Each structure stands twice: as C-alpha cells, then as structure tokens.
Coordinates of C-alpha atoms in Angstrom, one line a residue:
M1 CA -7.3 -34.0 11.3
N2 CA -6.6 -37.7 11.0
D3 CA -3.3 -37.2 9.1
T4 CA 0.0 -36.9 10.8
I5 CA 1.7 -33.7 9.6
V6 CA 5.4 -32.7 9.5
A7 CA 7.3 -29.6 8.6
C8 CA 10.6 -27.8 9.3
S9 CA 9.9 -25.0 11.8
T10 CA 13.2 -23.2 11.4
P11 CA 14.1 -20.9 8.5
Q12 CA 15.5 -22.3 5.3
G13 CA 19.3 -22.1 4.8
K14 CA 22.4 -23.4 6.5
G15 CA 22.7 -23.1 10.3
A16 CA 23.9 -24.9 13.4
I17 CA 20.6 -26.7 14.0
A18 CA 17.2 -27.1 12.4
V19 CA 14.0 -28.2 14.1
V20 CA 11.5 -30.6 12.4
R21 CA 8.2 -31.0 14.1
M22 CA 5.4 -33.5 13.7
S23 CA 1.9 -33.7 15.0
G24 CA -0.8 -36.4 14.7
M25 CA -2.1 -39.7 16.1
R26 CA 0.9 -41.6 14.6
A27 CA 3.6 -39.1 15.5
G28 CA 5.2 -41.3 18.1
E29 CA 5.0 -44.4 16.0
I30 CA 6.6 -42.7 13.0
L31 CA 9.3 -41.3 15.2
A32 CA 10.2 -44.7 16.5
G33 CA 10.4 -46.0 13.0
V34 CA 13.0 -43.6 11.8
L35 CA 15.3 -43.8 14.9
D36 CA 17.8 -46.4 16.1
I37 CA 16.1 -47.1 19.5
K38 CA 18.4 -49.8 20.8
I39 CA 19.2 -47.6 23.8
G40 CA 15.6 -46.7 24.4
D41 CA 12.3 -45.5 22.9
P42 CA 11.9 -41.7 23.3
R43 CA 8.1 -42.4 23.9
K44 CA 9.0 -43.9 27.2
S45 CA 10.7 -40.7 28.3
P46 CA 8.1 -38.0 27.3
R47 CA 9.1 -34.3 27.3
K48 CA 12.8 -35.2 27.7
L49 CA 15.5 -34.5 25.1
C50 CA 17.0 -37.9 24.0
R51 CA 20.1 -38.3 21.8
R52 CA 19.5 -40.8 19.0
W53 CA 20.6 -41.7 15.5
L54 CA 18.2 -41.0 12.6
V55 CA 18.3 -44.1 10.3
D56 CA 16.9 -45.0 6.9
E57 CA 14.8 -48.1 6.2
N58 CA 18.0 -50.2 6.0
K59 CA 19.1 -48.9 9.4
N60 CA 21.9 -46.9 7.9
K61 CA 22.8 -44.0 10.1
L62 CA 22.0 -40.5 8.7
D63 CA 22.4 -37.9 11.5
E64 CA 22.9 -37.8 15.2
V65 CA 19.9 -35.9 16.5
L66 CA 18.1 -34.8 19.7
V67 CA 14.4 -35.8 19.8
V68 CA 11.6 -35.1 22.2
F69 CA 8.2 -36.8 22.3
F70 CA 5.1 -35.0 23.7
P71 CA 2.1 -37.2 24.5
A72 CA -1.4 -36.0 23.9
P73 CA -3.4 -34.1 25.0
N74 CA -1.1 -31.7 26.8
T75 CA 0.7 -30.4 23.7
Y76 CA 0.6 -27.3 21.4
T77 CA -1.9 -29.0 19.0
G78 CA -3.6 -31.3 21.5
E79 CA -2.2 -34.3 19.6
E80 CA 0.9 -36.4 19.9
M81 CA 3.8 -34.2 18.9
V82 CA 7.5 -34.8 18.1
E83 CA 10.4 -32.5 17.6
I84 CA 13.7 -33.5 16.0
H85 CA 16.7 -31.2 16.4
C86 CA 19.0 -32.1 13.6
H87 CA 22.1 -30.4 12.1
G88 CA 21.2 -27.4 10.1
G89 CA 22.3 -28.1 6.6
E90 CA 19.7 -28.0 3.9
G91 CA 20.6 -31.5 2.8
I92 CA 20.2 -33.0 6.2
V93 CA 16.8 -31.3 6.7
E94 CA 15.7 -32.7 3.4
V95 CA 16.8 -36.2 4.4
V96 CA 14.9 -36.0 7.8
M97 CA 11.8 -34.8 6.1
E98 CA 12.1 -37.5 3.4
E99 CA 12.3 -40.3 6.1
M100 CA 9.3 -39.0 8.0
L101 CA 7.2 -38.7 4.8
K102 CA 8.2 -42.3 3.8
A103 CA 7.1 -43.5 7.2
G104 CA 3.6 -42.1 6.8
A105 CA 3.5 -38.4 7.6
R106 CA 2.5 -35.7 5.1
P107 CA 3.8 -32.1 4.6
A108 CA 2.0 -29.6 6.8
K109 CA 0.1 -26.7 5.2
K110 CA 0.6 -23.1 6.2
G111 CA -0.5 -22.5 9.8
E112 CA -1.7 -26.1 10.2
F113 CA -0.1 -26.7 13.6
T114 CA -1.7 -23.6 15.1
R115 CA -5.0 -24.3 13.4
R116 CA -5.1 -27.7 15.0
S117 CA -4.4 -26.0 18.3
F118 CA -7.4 -23.8 17.7
E119 CA -9.7 -26.6 16.5
S120 CA -8.8 -28.8 19.5
G121 CA -9.7 -26.0 21.9
K122 CA -6.2 -25.2 23.1
M123 CA -6.6 -21.5 22.2
D124 CA -9.3 -19.2 21.0
L125 CA -9.0 -17.5 17.6
S126 CA -7.7 -14.2 19.1
K127 CA -4.7 -16.1 20.7
A128 CA -4.1 -18.0 17.5
E129 CA -3.8 -14.7 15.6
G130 CA -1.5 -13.5 18.4
V131 CA 1.0 -16.3 17.4
L132 CA 1.3 -14.7 13.9
R133 CA 1.6 -11.2 15.3
L134 CA 4.4 -12.3 17.7
I135 CA 6.3 -13.9 14.9
N136 CA 6.0 -10.7 12.8
A137 CA 6.9 -8.3 15.6
A138 CA 10.1 -6.3 15.0
T139 CA 10.3 -4.1 18.0
K140 CA 9.9 -4.5 21.7
D141 CA 6.6 -2.6 21.8
E142 CA 5.2 -4.8 19.0
V143 CA 6.3 -7.9 21.0
K144 CA 4.5 -6.5 24.1
G145 CA 1.3 -5.9 22.0
A146 CA 1.4 -9.4 20.5
A147 CA 1.9 -11.0 23.9
K148 CA -1.4 -9.4 25.0
L149 CA -3.1 -11.5 22.3
L150 CA -1.1 -14.7 22.9
S151 CA -1.4 -14.5 26.7
G152 CA -5.2 -14.3 26.3
E153 CA -5.5 -10.8 27.8
F154 CA -7.4 -9.6 24.8
G155 CA -9.7 -12.7 24.8
A156 CA -10.3 -12.2 28.5
L157 CA -11.5 -8.6 28.0
L158 CA -13.9 -9.8 25.3
K159 CA -15.2 -12.7 27.4
T160 CA -15.9 -10.3 30.3
L161 CA -17.8 -8.0 28.0
R162 CA -19.7 -10.9 26.5
K163 CA -20.7 -12.1 29.9
D164 CA -22.1 -8.7 30.8
M165 CA -24.0 -8.6 27.5
M166 CA -25.5 -12.0 28.0
V167 CA -26.6 -11.1 31.5
G168 CA -28.1 -7.9 30.1
L169 CA -29.8 -9.7 27.3
A170 CA -31.4 -12.2 29.8
R171 CA -32.8 -9.3 31.8
L172 CA -34.2 -7.7 28.7
E173 CA -35.8 -11.0 27.6
A174 CA -37.4 -11.3 31.1
A175 CA -38.7 -7.7 30.8
I176 CA -40.2 -8.6 27.4
D177 CA -41.8 -11.8 28.6
F178 CA -43.0 -10.5 32.0
P179 CA -43.6 -6.8 31.6
D180 CA -45.8 -6.6 34.7
D181 CA -43.2 -8.2 37.0
V182 CA -39.9 -6.8 35.6
D183 CA -39.1 -3.2 34.9
E184 CA -35.7 -3.2 33.2
V185 CA -35.7 0.1 31.4
E186 CA -33.7 2.3 33.8
Q187 CA -31.3 -0.5 35.0
G188 CA -31.0 -1.8 31.4
T189 CA -30.0 1.6 30.1
Q190 CA -27.3 2.0 32.8
G191 CA -26.1 -1.6 32.1
I192 CA -25.7 -1.0 28.4
G193 CA -23.8 2.2 29.2
S194 CA -21.3 0.2 31.3
M195 CA -20.9 -2.3 28.5
L196 CA -20.3 0.5 26.0
D197 CA -17.6 1.9 28.3
K198 CA -15.8 -1.5 28.3
A199 CA -16.1 -1.7 24.5
Q200 CA -14.6 1.7 24.1
K201 CA -11.7 0.8 26.4
I202 CA -11.0 -2.3 24.4
E203 CA -11.0 -0.2 21.2
K204 CA -8.6 2.3 22.7
S205 CA -6.2 -0.5 23.7
I206 CA -5.8 -1.9 20.2
R207 CA -3.5 -1.0 17.3
K208 CA -6.1 -0.1 14.7
D209 CA -4.0 -0.8 11.6
S210 CA -3.3 -3.9 9.6
Q211 CA 0.1 -2.8 8.4
L212 CA 3.2 -3.0 10.5
E213 CA 4.9 0.1 9.0
H214 CA 3.4 3.6 8.7
D215 CA 4.1 5.6 5.6
I216 CA 5.1 9.2 6.5
V217 CA 5.1 11.0 3.2
L218 CA 7.0 14.3 2.6
A219 CA 5.4 16.4 -0.1
G220 CA 5.5 20.0 -1.3
R221 CA 6.7 22.2 -4.0
P222 CA 10.3 21.9 -5.4
N223 CA 13.2 23.1 -3.3
V224 CA 11.3 23.5 0.0
G225 CA 13.8 21.1 1.6
K226 CA 11.9 17.8 1.6
S227 CA 15.0 15.7 0.9
S228 CA 17.0 17.6 3.5
L229 CA 14.2 17.0 6.0
M230 CA 14.2 13.3 5.2
N231 CA 17.9 13.0 5.7
A232 CA 17.6 14.9 9.0
L233 CA 14.7 12.6 10.3
A234 CA 16.6 9.5 9.2
E235 CA 19.9 10.9 10.7
R236 CA 21.8 9.7 7.6
K237 CA 22.0 10.7 3.9
I238 CA 19.3 9.0 1.9
S239 CA 18.1 11.6 -0.6
I240 CA 20.4 13.7 -2.9
V241 CA 20.3 17.4 -1.9
T242 CA 21.2 20.2 -4.3
R243 CA 20.1 23.8 -4.9
E244 CA 18.8 22.7 -8.3
P245 CA 15.0 22.1 -8.2
G246 CA 13.6 18.7 -9.3
T247 CA 16.5 16.6 -8.0
T248 CA 14.1 13.9 -6.7
R249 CA 12.2 12.2 -9.5
D250 CA 11.0 9.0 -7.8
A251 CA 9.6 8.1 -4.4
I252 CA 12.5 7.3 -2.0
H253 CA 11.9 5.2 1.1
T254 CA 13.8 4.6 4.3
M255 CA 12.6 3.0 7.6
I256 CA 13.2 4.4 11.1
L257 CA 12.0 3.4 14.6
L258 CA 10.2 6.1 16.5
N259 CA 8.9 5.5 20.0
G260 CA 8.4 1.8 19.2
L261 CA 6.7 2.5 15.8
R262 CA 8.1 1.4 12.5
I263 CA 8.0 4.4 10.3
N264 CA 8.6 4.4 6.5
I265 CA 9.6 7.9 5.5
V266 CA 8.8 8.6 1.8
D267 CA 10.4 11.5 0.0
T268 CA 8.5 12.5 -3.2
A269 CA 9.2 14.7 -6.2
G270 CA 8.3 18.4 -5.8
L271 CA 4.9 19.3 -7.2
M272 CA 5.2 22.0 -9.9
L273 CA 1.4 22.7 -9.7
R274 CA 1.4 23.7 -13.4
E275 CA 1.1 22.1 -16.8
L276 CA 4.2 19.9 -17.4
S277 CA 5.9 19.4 -20.7
S278 CA 8.4 16.7 -19.7
E279 CA 7.2 13.1 -19.6
A280 CA 9.6 12.5 -16.6
E281 CA 8.1 15.4 -14.7
R282 CA 4.5 14.2 -15.3
E283 CA 5.4 10.7 -14.2
S284 CA 7.1 11.9 -11.1
E285 CA 4.1 14.0 -10.1
L286 CA 1.8 11.0 -10.6
V287 CA 4.0 8.9 -8.3
A288 CA 4.1 11.7 -5.7
K289 CA 0.3 12.1 -5.8
E290 CA -0.2 8.4 -5.4
K291 CA 2.1 8.3 -2.3
I292 CA 0.2 11.4 -0.9
K293 CA -3.1 9.6 -1.3
D294 CA -1.8 6.4 0.5
A295 CA 0.0 8.2 3.4
S296 CA -0.6 7.3 7.0
V297 CA 0.4 10.8 7.8
L298 CA 1.2 13.5 5.2
L299 CA 3.9 16.1 6.0
W300 CA 3.2 19.1 3.7
V301 CA 6.5 20.9 3.6
M302 CA 6.7 24.7 3.0
D303 CA 9.5 27.2 2.7
F304 CA 10.0 29.8 5.4
S305 CA 11.7 32.2 3.0
E306 CA 8.7 32.3 0.6
G307 CA 6.4 33.6 3.4
D308 CA 2.6 33.7 3.0
F309 CA 2.1 30.3 4.8
E310 CA -1.6 30.2 4.3
K311 CA -1.2 30.4 0.5
Q312 CA 1.5 27.6 0.7
K313 CA -0.9 25.5 2.7
S314 CA -3.6 26.0 0.1
M315 CA -1.4 24.5 -2.6
L316 CA -1.9 20.9 -1.2
P317 CA -3.5 19.2 -4.2
L318 CA -5.2 16.3 -2.4
P319 CA -7.0 16.4 1.0
V320 CA -5.4 13.8 3.3
Q321 CA -6.1 13.0 6.9
P322 CA -4.1 13.5 9.0
T323 CA -1.9 16.2 7.4
M324 CA 0.8 18.1 9.3
Y325 CA 2.0 21.5 7.9
I326 CA 5.8 21.9 8.2
V327 CA 7.6 25.1 7.6
N328 CA 11.2 24.3 6.8
K329 CA 14.3 26.7 6.8
V330 CA 13.2 28.5 10.0
D331 CA 17.0 29.2 10.5
L332 CA 16.5 32.0 8.0
A333 CA 14.1 33.8 10.4
R334 CA 15.2 37.4 11.4
S335 CA 15.1 38.3 15.1
D336 CA 11.9 40.4 14.6
Q337 CA 10.1 37.3 13.1
V338 CA 10.9 34.8 15.9
E339 CA 8.0 35.9 18.1
H340 CA 5.5 35.6 15.3
V341 CA 6.8 32.1 14.5
H342 CA 6.3 31.0 18.1
S343 CA 2.8 32.4 18.2
I344 CA 1.7 30.5 15.1
Q345 CA 3.3 27.3 16.3
D346 CA 1.7 27.6 19.8
E347 CA -1.7 27.7 18.1
G348 CA -0.9 24.3 16.6
K349 CA -1.5 25.4 13.0
M350 CA 2.1 24.7 11.7
M351 CA 5.4 23.4 12.9
F352 CA 8.6 25.3 12.2
V353 CA 11.8 23.3 11.7
S354 CA 15.2 23.6 10.2
A355 CA 16.6 20.5 8.5
K356 CA 19.9 22.3 8.3
T357 CA 20.4 23.1 12.0
G358 CA 18.0 20.5 13.6
Q359 CA 15.8 23.1 15.2
G360 CA 12.3 21.8 15.9
L361 CA 13.1 18.2 14.7
E362 CA 12.6 16.5 18.1
K363 CA 9.2 18.3 18.5
L364 CA 8.3 17.1 15.0
K365 CA 9.2 13.5 15.7
M366 CA 7.1 13.6 18.9
K367 CA 4.2 15.1 17.0
I368 CA 4.4 12.4 14.3
S369 CA 4.5 9.8 17.1
D370 CA 1.5 11.3 18.9
T371 CA -0.5 11.6 15.7
L372 CA 0.1 8.0 14.8
I373 CA -0.9 6.8 18.3
E374 CA -4.0 8.9 18.2
E375 CA -4.9 7.7 14.7
Y376 CA -3.9 4.0 14.9
G377 CA -3.4 3.2 18.6
P378 CA -0.3 2.8 20.8
A379 CA 2.8 0.9 19.5
S380 CA 2.4 -1.6 22.3
G381 CA -1.3 -1.8 21.8
I382 CA -3.1 -5.1 20.9
P383 CA -2.3 -5.6 17.2
V384 CA -5.7 -6.7 15.9
S385 CA -6.4 -7.7 12.2
M386 CA -8.7 -5.7 10.0
R387 CA -11.3 -8.4 10.6
Q388 CA -11.0 -8.0 14.4
K389 CA -11.0 -4.3 14.2
D390 CA -14.2 -4.2 12.1
M391 CA -15.9 -6.6 14.5
I392 CA -15.0 -4.5 17.5
C393 CA -16.4 -1.4 15.8
R394 CA -19.6 -3.3 15.1
V395 CA -19.9 -4.4 18.7
K396 CA -19.5 -0.8 19.8
E397 CA -22.1 0.4 17.3
S398 CA -24.6 -2.3 18.3
L399 CA -24.2 -1.2 22.0
E400 CA -24.6 2.4 21.1
Q401 CA -27.8 1.6 19.2
A402 CA -29.0 -0.6 22.1
G403 CA -28.6 2.3 24.4
Q404 CA -30.6 4.6 22.1
R405 CA -33.4 2.0 21.9
M406 CA -33.5 1.7 25.7
R407 CA -33.9 5.4 26.1
A408 CA -36.7 5.2 23.6
K409 CA -38.2 2.3 25.6
Q410 CA -37.9 0.0 22.6
I411 CA -36.8 -3.0 24.7
E412 CA -37.4 -5.7 21.9
L413 CA -35.1 -3.8 19.5
A414 CA -32.5 -3.2 22.2
A415 CA -32.4 -7.0 22.8
E416 CA -31.8 -7.6 19.1
D417 CA -28.9 -5.2 19.2
L418 CA -27.4 -7.0 22.2
K419 CA -27.7 -10.3 20.3
A420 CA -25.8 -8.8 17.3
A421 CA -23.0 -7.5 19.6
I422 CA -22.7 -11.0 21.2
T423 CA -22.5 -12.7 17.8
E424 CA -19.7 -10.3 16.7
T425 CA -17.8 -11.0 19.9
N426 CA -18.2 -14.8 19.4
C427 CA -16.8 -14.3 15.9
I428 CA -13.7 -12.5 17.2
L429 CA -13.1 -15.4 19.5
G430 CA -13.7 -17.9 16.8
E431 CA -16.6 -19.6 18.7
S432 CA -19.3 -18.9 16.1
L433 CA -17.8 -18.8 12.6
E434 CA -20.3 -19.1 9.8
A435 CA -17.8 -20.0 7.1
E436 CA -14.8 -22.3 6.9
D437 CA -13.3 -19.8 4.4
I438 CA -12.6 -17.3 7.2
L439 CA -10.3 -19.8 8.9
D440 CA -8.6 -20.7 5.6
V441 CA -7.8 -17.0 5.1
I442 CA -6.5 -16.4 8.6
F443 CA -4.2 -19.4 8.8
S444 CA -2.9 -19.0 5.2
E445 CA -0.9 -16.0 6.5
F446 CA 1.2 -18.2 8.8
C447 CA 4.5 -19.8 7.7
I448 CA 4.7 -23.6 7.2
G449 CA 5.8 -25.3 10.4
K450 CA 3.7 -23.1 12.7

C-alpha cells in the first residue's frame, strides 16, 4: 500500500487515445517529474484537464498529453491519483509507462486499483465485485444488474437485513440472560420470520449463476431436426442440414440474445442408442453426452412423424434438470391430429414446433427464457459470484434453522444461528474476512489497470 502503482487502463492496441493511471502517495510528485511544467504544475489545478508535454529525464519532448491530478482522499482509491491521456499508439504508451516507472512507480497488479479502493473503505466488497461485473456486461440487462452492485443497492439490502438480525440477536441474548424479565419467544419467532422473508427476496433478486452465457443443448436421435431447429432459433444457417442421418459429428455452437440473456445454442450429434462400430460415431456420442451433462437447459428433440412420444421421451440417456421435450416437424400433422397436439401442449408435457415453418418457435423461445429466469434469476438481476450465492444460501438456511429453534423454544441455539447468519453477511460485504487468500482470488479476476 506504500507503493505508487501505474498501469494503462485502456485496451492494448492502436487507438486515438490511451489512458495511463497512477495511484499512491507519490503520484503527484512523479507526475510533476515527467512533465514540462513551465506553464504550471497540474497539482495546483486539481481535477482539471491540463495540456502539457511529457518529457524524458533530459527534458526532451515525447508526447503532448492531457493530464489530471486528483488529490487524496476523495479519489477512486482514496490515495493521490493521476490520469495521463496520451496518443493511443502502443509505442507511445510504452514510453509513458517507462518514464513513470523510472520516476519511481511500479506496475500495478490485476485489480489493484479497485482493491485499494476496498481496503481504504471507499467501497464494500459487493460494490468492488460490481465493478468487474459491469466491465464484463454485454447486454443492457446485464449492465442494469451490475449497476445494482456498483451503486450499493445490493449492499444496502444486506446491511438492512444485518441490522434486523443484530437487533434480534440482542433481544435473544437479553432473554437468555434475564429469563424472568424478558419473554422473547413469540416476538423472536415473528422477527426471524420477517428476516427470512427479506433473505428470500434478496435471493430472488439475484442472478444465481457464475457464467455469463447459458448452454442450451439440442439433443436427440438422428434426423429428428436438431440442426434445422438450431438454424431456426439462430435465424441463420449454422449447422448443415441434409436428409442423410449423422450429418452432425461434433458439437456446434452459436450465441444469441434472448430477452437480455446470452444464450449459447449447442447442436450435438444424434444419439444412435445402440452399439457403435465406427470410432467417429463413438467419439461424437461421447461429445454429445458430455454436452448434455453440462447443459443449463436441455432440449430433447423428438420427431412428430415417429409418433409414440412417451417412448421417444424415455430414450433420453442422461437425467438433466431442467429438460424440455420438443416435438419437431409438427407441420406434418394431419387435421385430425391437431386437437390432440394442442391438448398435450396445454398440459405442459411437451412443446410442438416446426423448424421448417417456424410454428411454435416464439413460444419455445419464451419458454427457454422463462425456464432460465426461474432456474438462474432474471437477466437484470444482481449478478453475484458463486461465493456470494453460497453465502446468501447459508444466511437463509441459518435463519430457517433459527426459526425452527425458536418454535422449539431453544433460544440459545437460535441465537447461535443468528450469529452465523450475521457472520456470513459480513463476509459478503467484506467486513469480516478470515483469509487474505479470498481477496487475492476475487481481485485476480480483474484486468490490470482497474
């Protein structure tokens, strides 16, 4: 924390401008040492863009730059900070960095600027992780969700819940110490119920997945129309479609956006469901089964013309949750079969579509979207990490157990459950971390310069 760090905060490559940022107790001093400041020291005009020449140790001009000096403590990191806006050539950026390093700065590590912000109390850990989520957001809904972390909305919900738990714990402790004066059983049970409601609302508001894309895997027997269905969902030709079975041998991927969700559609080889003699067929089935096992949602595709849909459903070799059963080629249905098709679909057992005509595709897309939201949370939900998700689950479980203890009049044990829930909440906020290694893991996911 005593070092002054420097990094380029814009992507590598050639561009109009690049931004080099520096933070630390010597940031202003180092800046003044690498500039021609005959017309004024930028430190005397804080938070204002100043045009100056970057110079080397012999005062040779290197680049005309815009610089801004931010005095501590009202900065992103809480320390003195500097930004240099130079021209965006790779050589120029290298020269700027070289001069700063020679003047006494050192290269920043991944996420070190944001980590300093966290460690100086400028943001709690949930907001710090929101920075990373916002950088990685690729859709408007993902931006909205990340903003709930960065703005402190998520942290505020947790702090409100924690305050309620601490008040509840104090009352339970009083009931334990002064059982003749304080009767907390009935009120305590109601209070824990209210806390549990808040914890459940927080859980429902989050995106409960660590991945940014969802794998929607198309699987089924050969020639049921998986590749045609993939092309129809993607609205462009991705997979080869022929009447010959076994055209798809490998897993084919394409990404689409669906109601703000990033969806990776995966077309797999048809499963023969018999002993295979060809090495290529065996390998393609192994790949298909691996994709089925890892699917966020599995679409088990069946052929309308083969009939006996229950038998086709039973051919799914691996149980996957959630699975949607899709009957393709419904355009082949005769007029006397249409009513039966509608009755089965209304019961929610299967979805009938036609990749050829587009029938039922919009309903299928909506069903995929609804299934993902139910399973993982809304696209604009708060995008928590696996660490945060697990801790939220443990908070909820501790509160559920505390409620059971209160109903059994086990006040001492209920108090211990509340303490455990408070500890987990503190860990989400980064206020009670037992190991430095946790912070190292979190901030190692950031890019250098942030």
